[in-house]
mmCIF file of C-alpha atoms in Angstrom:
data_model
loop_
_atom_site.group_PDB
_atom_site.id
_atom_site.type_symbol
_atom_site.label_atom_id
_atom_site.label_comp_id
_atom_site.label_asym_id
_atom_site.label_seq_id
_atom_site.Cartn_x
_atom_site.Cartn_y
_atom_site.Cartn_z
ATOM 1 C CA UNK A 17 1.479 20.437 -13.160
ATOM 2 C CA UNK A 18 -2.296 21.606 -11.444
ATOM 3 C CA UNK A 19 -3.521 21.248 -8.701
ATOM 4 C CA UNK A 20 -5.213 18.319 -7.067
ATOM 5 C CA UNK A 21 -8.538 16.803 -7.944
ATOM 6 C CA UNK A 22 -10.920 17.212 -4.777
ATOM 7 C CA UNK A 23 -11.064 13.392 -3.016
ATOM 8 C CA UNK A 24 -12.739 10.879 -4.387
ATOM 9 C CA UNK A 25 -15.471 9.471 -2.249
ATOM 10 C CA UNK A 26 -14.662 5.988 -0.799
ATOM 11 C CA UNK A 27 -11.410 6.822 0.164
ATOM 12 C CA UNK A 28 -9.745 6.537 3.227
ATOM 13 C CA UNK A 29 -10.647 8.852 6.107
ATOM 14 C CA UNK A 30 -6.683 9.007 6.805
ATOM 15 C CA UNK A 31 -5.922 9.194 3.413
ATOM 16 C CA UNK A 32 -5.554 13.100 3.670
ATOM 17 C CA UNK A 33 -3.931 14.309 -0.103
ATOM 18 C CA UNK A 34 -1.456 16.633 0.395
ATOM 19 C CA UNK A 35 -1.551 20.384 -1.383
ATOM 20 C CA UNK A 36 2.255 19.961 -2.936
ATOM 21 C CA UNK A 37 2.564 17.756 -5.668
ATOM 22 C CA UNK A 38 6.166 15.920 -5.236
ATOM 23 C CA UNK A 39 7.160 17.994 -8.888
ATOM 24 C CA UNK A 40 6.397 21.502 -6.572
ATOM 25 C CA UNK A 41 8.333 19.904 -3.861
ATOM 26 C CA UNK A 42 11.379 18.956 -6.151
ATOM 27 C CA UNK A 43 11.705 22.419 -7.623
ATOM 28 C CA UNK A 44 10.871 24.343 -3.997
ATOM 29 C CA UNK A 45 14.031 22.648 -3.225
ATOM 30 C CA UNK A 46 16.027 23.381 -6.085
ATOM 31 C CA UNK A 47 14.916 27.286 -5.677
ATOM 32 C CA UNK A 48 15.596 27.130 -1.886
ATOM 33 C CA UNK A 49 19.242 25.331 -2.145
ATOM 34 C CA UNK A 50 17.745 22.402 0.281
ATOM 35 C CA UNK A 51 18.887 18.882 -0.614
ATOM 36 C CA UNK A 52 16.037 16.868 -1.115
ATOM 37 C CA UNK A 53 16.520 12.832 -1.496
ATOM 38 C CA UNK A 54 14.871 10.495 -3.760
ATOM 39 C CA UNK A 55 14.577 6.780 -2.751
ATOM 40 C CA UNK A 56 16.912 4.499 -4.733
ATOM 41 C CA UNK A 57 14.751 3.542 -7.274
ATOM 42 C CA UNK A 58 10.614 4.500 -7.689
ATOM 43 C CA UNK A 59 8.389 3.615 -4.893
ATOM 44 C CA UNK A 60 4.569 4.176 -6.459
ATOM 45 C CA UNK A 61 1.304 3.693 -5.668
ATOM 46 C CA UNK A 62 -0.679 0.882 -5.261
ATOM 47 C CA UNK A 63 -4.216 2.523 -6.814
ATOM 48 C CA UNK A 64 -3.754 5.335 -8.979
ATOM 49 C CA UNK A 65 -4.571 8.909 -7.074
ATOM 50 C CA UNK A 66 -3.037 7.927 -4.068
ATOM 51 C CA UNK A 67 -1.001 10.439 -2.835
ATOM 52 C CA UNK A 68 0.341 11.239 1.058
ATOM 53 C CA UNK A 69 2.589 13.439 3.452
ATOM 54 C CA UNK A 70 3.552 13.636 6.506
ATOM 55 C CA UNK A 71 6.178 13.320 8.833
ATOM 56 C CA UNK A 72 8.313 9.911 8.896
ATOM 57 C CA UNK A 73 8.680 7.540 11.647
ATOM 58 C CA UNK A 74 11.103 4.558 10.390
ATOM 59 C CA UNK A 75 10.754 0.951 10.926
ATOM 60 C CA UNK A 76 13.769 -1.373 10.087
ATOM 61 C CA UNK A 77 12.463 -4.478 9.027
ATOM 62 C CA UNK A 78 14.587 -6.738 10.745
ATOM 63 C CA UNK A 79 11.594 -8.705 12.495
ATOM 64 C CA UNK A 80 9.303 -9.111 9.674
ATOM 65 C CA UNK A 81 5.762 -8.011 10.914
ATOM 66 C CA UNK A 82 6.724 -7.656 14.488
ATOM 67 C CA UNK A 83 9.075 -4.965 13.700
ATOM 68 C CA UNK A 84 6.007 -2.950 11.539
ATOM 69 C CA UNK A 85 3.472 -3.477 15.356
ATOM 70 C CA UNK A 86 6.000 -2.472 17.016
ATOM 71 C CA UNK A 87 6.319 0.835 15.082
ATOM 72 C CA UNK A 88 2.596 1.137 14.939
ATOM 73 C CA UNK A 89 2.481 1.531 18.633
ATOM 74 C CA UNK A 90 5.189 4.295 18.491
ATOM 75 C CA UNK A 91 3.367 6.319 16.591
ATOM 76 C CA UNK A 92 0.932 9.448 16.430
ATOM 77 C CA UNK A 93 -1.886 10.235 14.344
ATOM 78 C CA UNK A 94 -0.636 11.700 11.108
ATOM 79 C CA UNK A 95 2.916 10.149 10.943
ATOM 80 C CA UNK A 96 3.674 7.895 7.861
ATOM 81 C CA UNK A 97 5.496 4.784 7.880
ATOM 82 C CA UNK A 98 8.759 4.411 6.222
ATOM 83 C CA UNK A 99 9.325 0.507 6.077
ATOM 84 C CA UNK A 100 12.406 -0.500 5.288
ATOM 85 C CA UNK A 101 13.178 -3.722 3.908
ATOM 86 C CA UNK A 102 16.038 -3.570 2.043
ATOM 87 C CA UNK A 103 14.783 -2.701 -1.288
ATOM 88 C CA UNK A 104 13.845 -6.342 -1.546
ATOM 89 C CA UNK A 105 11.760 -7.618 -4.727
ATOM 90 C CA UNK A 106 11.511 -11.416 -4.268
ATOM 91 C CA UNK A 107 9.414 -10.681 -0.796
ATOM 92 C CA UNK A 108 6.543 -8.450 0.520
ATOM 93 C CA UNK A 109 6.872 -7.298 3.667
ATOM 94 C CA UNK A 110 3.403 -5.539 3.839
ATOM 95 C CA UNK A 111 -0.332 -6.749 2.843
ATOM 96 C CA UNK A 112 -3.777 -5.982 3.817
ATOM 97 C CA UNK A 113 -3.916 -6.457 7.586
ATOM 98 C CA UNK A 114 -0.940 -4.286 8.253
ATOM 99 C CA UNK A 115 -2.950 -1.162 6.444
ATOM 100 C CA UNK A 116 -6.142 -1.989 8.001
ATOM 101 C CA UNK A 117 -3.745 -1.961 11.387
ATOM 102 C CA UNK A 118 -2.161 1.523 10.227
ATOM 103 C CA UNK A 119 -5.355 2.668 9.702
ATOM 104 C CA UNK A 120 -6.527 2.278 12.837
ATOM 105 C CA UNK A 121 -4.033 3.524 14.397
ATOM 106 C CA UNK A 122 -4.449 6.809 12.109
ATOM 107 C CA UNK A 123 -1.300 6.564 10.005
ATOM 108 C CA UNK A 124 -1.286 8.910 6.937
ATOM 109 C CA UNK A 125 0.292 6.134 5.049
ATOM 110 C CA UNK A 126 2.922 3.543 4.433
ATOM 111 C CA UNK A 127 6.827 3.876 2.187
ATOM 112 C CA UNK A 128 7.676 0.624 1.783
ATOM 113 C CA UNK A 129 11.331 0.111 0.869
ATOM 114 C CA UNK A 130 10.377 -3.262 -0.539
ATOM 115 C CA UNK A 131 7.116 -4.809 -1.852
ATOM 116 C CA UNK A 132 3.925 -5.386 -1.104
ATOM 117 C CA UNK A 133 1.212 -7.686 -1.314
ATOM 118 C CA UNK A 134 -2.778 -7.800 -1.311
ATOM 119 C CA UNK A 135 -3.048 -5.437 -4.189
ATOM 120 C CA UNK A 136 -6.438 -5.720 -4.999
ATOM 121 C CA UNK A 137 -7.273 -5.715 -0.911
ATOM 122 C CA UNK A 138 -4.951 -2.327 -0.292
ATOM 123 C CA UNK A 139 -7.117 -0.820 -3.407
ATOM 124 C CA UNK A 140 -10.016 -1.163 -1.604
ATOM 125 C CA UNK A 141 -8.707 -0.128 1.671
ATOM 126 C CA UNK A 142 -7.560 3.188 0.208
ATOM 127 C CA UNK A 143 -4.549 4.500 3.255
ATOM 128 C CA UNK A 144 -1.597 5.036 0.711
ATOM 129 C CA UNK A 145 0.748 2.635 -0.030
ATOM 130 C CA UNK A 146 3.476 3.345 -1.778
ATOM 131 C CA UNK A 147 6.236 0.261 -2.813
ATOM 132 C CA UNK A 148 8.799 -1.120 -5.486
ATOM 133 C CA UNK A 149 5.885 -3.195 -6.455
ATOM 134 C CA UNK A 150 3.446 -6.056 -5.720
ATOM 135 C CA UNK A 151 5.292 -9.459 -4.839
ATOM 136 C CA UNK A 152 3.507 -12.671 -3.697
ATOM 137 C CA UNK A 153 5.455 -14.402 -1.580
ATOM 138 C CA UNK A 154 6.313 -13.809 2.190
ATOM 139 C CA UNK A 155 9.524 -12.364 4.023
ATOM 140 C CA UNK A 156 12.004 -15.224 4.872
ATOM 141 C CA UNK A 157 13.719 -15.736 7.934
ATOM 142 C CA UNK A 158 16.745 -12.864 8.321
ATOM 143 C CA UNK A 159 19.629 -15.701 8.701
ATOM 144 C CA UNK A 160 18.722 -16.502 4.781
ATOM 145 C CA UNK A 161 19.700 -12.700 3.699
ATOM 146 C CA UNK A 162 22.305 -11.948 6.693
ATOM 147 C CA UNK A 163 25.167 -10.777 4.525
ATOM 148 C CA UNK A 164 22.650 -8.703 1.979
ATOM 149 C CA UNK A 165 23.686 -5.407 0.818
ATOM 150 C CA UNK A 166 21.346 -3.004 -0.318
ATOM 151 C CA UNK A 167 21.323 0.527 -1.190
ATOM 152 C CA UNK A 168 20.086 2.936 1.702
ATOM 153 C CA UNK A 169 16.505 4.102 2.235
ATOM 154 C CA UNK A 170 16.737 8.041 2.916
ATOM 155 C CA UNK A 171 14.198 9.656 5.409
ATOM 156 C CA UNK A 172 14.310 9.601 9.194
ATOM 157 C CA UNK A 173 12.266 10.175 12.280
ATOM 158 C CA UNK A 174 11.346 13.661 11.677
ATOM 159 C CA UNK A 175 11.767 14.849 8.098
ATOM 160 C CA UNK A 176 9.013 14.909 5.660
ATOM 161 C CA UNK A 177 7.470 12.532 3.130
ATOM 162 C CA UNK A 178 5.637 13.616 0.007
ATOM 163 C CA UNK A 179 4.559 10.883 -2.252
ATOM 164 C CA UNK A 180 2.269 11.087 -5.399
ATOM 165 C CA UNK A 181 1.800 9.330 -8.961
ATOM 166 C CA UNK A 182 5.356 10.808 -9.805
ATOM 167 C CA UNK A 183 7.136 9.283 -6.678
ATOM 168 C CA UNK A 184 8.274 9.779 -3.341
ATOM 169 C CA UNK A 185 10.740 12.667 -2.335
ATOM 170 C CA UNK A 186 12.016 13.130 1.414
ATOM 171 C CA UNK A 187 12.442 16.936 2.733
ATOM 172 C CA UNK A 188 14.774 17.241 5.859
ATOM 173 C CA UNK A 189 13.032 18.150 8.995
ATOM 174 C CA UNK A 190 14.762 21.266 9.120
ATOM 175 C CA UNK A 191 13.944 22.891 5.588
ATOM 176 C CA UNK A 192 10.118 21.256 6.066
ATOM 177 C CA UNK A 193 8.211 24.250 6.294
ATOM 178 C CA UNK A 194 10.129 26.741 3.885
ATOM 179 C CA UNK A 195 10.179 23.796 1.165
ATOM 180 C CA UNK A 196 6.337 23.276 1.642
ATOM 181 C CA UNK A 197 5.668 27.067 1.520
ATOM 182 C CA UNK A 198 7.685 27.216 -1.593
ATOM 183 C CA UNK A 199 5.943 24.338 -2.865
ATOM 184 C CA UNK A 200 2.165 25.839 -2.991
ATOM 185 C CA UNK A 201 3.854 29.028 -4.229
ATOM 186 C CA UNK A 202 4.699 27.548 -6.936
ATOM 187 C CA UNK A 203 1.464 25.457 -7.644
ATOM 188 C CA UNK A 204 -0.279 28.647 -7.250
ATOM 189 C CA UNK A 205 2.057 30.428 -9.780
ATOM 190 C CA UNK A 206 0.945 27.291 -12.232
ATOM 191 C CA UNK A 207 -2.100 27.249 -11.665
ATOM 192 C CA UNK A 208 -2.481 30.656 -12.678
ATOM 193 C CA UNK A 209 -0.576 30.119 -15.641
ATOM 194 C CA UNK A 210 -2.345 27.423 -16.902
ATOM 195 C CA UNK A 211 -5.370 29.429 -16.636
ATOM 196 C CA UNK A 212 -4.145 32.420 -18.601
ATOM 197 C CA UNK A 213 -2.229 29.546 -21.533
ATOM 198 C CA UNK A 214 -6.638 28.325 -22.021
ATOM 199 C CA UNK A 215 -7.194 32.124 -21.774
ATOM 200 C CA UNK A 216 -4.970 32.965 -24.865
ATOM 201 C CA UNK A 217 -1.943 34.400 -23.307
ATOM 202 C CA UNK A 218 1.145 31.928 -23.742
ATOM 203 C CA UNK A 219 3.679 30.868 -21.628
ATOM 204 C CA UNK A 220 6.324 32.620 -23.109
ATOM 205 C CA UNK A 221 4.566 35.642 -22.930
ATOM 206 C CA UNK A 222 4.053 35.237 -19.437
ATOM 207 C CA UNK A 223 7.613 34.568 -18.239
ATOM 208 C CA UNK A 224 8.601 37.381 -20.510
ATOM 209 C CA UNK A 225 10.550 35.312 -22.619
ATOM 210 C CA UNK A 226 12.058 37.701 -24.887
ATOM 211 C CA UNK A 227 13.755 40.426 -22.296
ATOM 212 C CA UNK A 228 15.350 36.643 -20.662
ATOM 213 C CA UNK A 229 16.726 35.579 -23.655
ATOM 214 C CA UNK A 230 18.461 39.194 -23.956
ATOM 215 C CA UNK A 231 19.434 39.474 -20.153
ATOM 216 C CA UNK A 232 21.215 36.035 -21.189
ATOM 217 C CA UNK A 233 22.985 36.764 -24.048
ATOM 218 C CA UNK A 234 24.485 39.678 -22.143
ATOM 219 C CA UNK A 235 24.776 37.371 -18.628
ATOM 220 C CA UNK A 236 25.044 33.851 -19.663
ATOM 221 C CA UNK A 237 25.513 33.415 -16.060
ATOM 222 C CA UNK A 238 21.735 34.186 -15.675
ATOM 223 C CA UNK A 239 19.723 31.257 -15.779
ATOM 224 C CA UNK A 240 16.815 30.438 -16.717
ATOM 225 C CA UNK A 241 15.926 29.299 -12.645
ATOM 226 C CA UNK A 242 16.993 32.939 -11.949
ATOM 227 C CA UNK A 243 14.896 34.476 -14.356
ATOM 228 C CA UNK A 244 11.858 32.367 -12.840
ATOM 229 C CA UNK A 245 12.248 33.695 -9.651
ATOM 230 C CA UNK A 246 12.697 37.312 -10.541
ATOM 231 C CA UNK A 247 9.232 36.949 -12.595
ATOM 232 C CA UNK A 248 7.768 34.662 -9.552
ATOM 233 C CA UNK A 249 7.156 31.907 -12.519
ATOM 234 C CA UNK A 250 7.140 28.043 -12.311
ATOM 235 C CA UNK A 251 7.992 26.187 -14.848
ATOM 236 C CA UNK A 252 9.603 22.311 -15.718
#
């Protein structure tokens, strides 16, 4: 894991990329003891490099595009949208005019628990979209799906969305800014370790791999997370 590329020109003046890959934000949590969440299955981007975060506001799909406008006008600058549809695949419930809408409105991007549409349209637009996948066809009216199950959609009004080419992880409001902190700690710590790996010095010699695998056989109850931390390393 390294850091970001600087943005690519053409993108999306909302499209701000975050400084924590979601891998940083993962393992910030692990180290921490937070419980992060994971949607039920990946949600990825619609253009590769897309990438967002930001804090959620969630929209329940249960009146198709009304239900997204009437988010919209709930929201501030910065906020991204967590649409939920139900983790439905054989409908979109978002397409070009609803980013161009978020846009406006300064959203830092959409979650769509569900599909999308207007692939090649969103591209071009550039706010981040991140879905199940692209799906042609249009919601249907809610009596058709009434007695639906579907697995749950974590993230509410307040916690923190990180999304990149990797996925989409959801930080509890509470833990936010400890998580984050961790997070460019440890993209700084890999950074720097990358640099020294091209400058000849390996990664085992950097974590000090012998004197762990000696503290371990004497401690097998000190782990290699443990030993990370004591060395202020990052590794997965």
């Amino acid at each position: 894991m390294t850091a970001y590329e600087p943005s690519q020109p053409g993108r999306s003046k909302t499209a701000v990329g975050p400084p924590w890959p979601t891998a940083a934000v993962w393992d910030a949590g692990i180290r921490l003891g937070v419980h992060l969440e994971l949607p039920p299955c990946a949600l990825l981007p619609v253009r590769e490099g897309m990438r967002l975060a930001g804090p959620v506001r969630r929209i329940e799909h249960d009146e198709g595009v009304a239900s997204i406008l009437e988010g919209i006008c709930g929201t501030v600058p910065g906020e991204v949208l967590l649409i939920c549809n139900e983790g439905l695949t054989d409908e979109a419930c978002v397409g070009d005019l609803v980013a161009l809408e978020a846009q406006a409105a300064g959203i830092a991007g959409l979650v769509v628990w569900g599909c999308h549409r207007d692939t090649a349209q969103l591209a071009r637009i550039g706010l981040p979209v991140f879905s199940q996948g692209p799906c042609p066809a249009s919601p249907r009216p809610r009596a058709d799906r009434e007695n639906l199950t579907a697995a749950k959609m974590p993230g509410q009004d307040g916690d923190w969305v990180v999304a990149d080419a990797d996925g989409t992880v959801v930080v509890p409001a509470g833990a936010r800014e400890r998580v984050l902190a961790t997070a460019e700690r440890i993209v700084r710590a890999e950074r720097r370790q990358a640099e020294l790996v091209l400058g000849g010095v390996s990664v085992r010699r950097q974590l000090d791999w012998d004197a762990y695998v000696e503290r371990h056989r004497r401690d097998p109850h000190y782990t290699f997370r443990k030993h990370l931390a004591a060395v202020e390393g990052a590794l997965e």
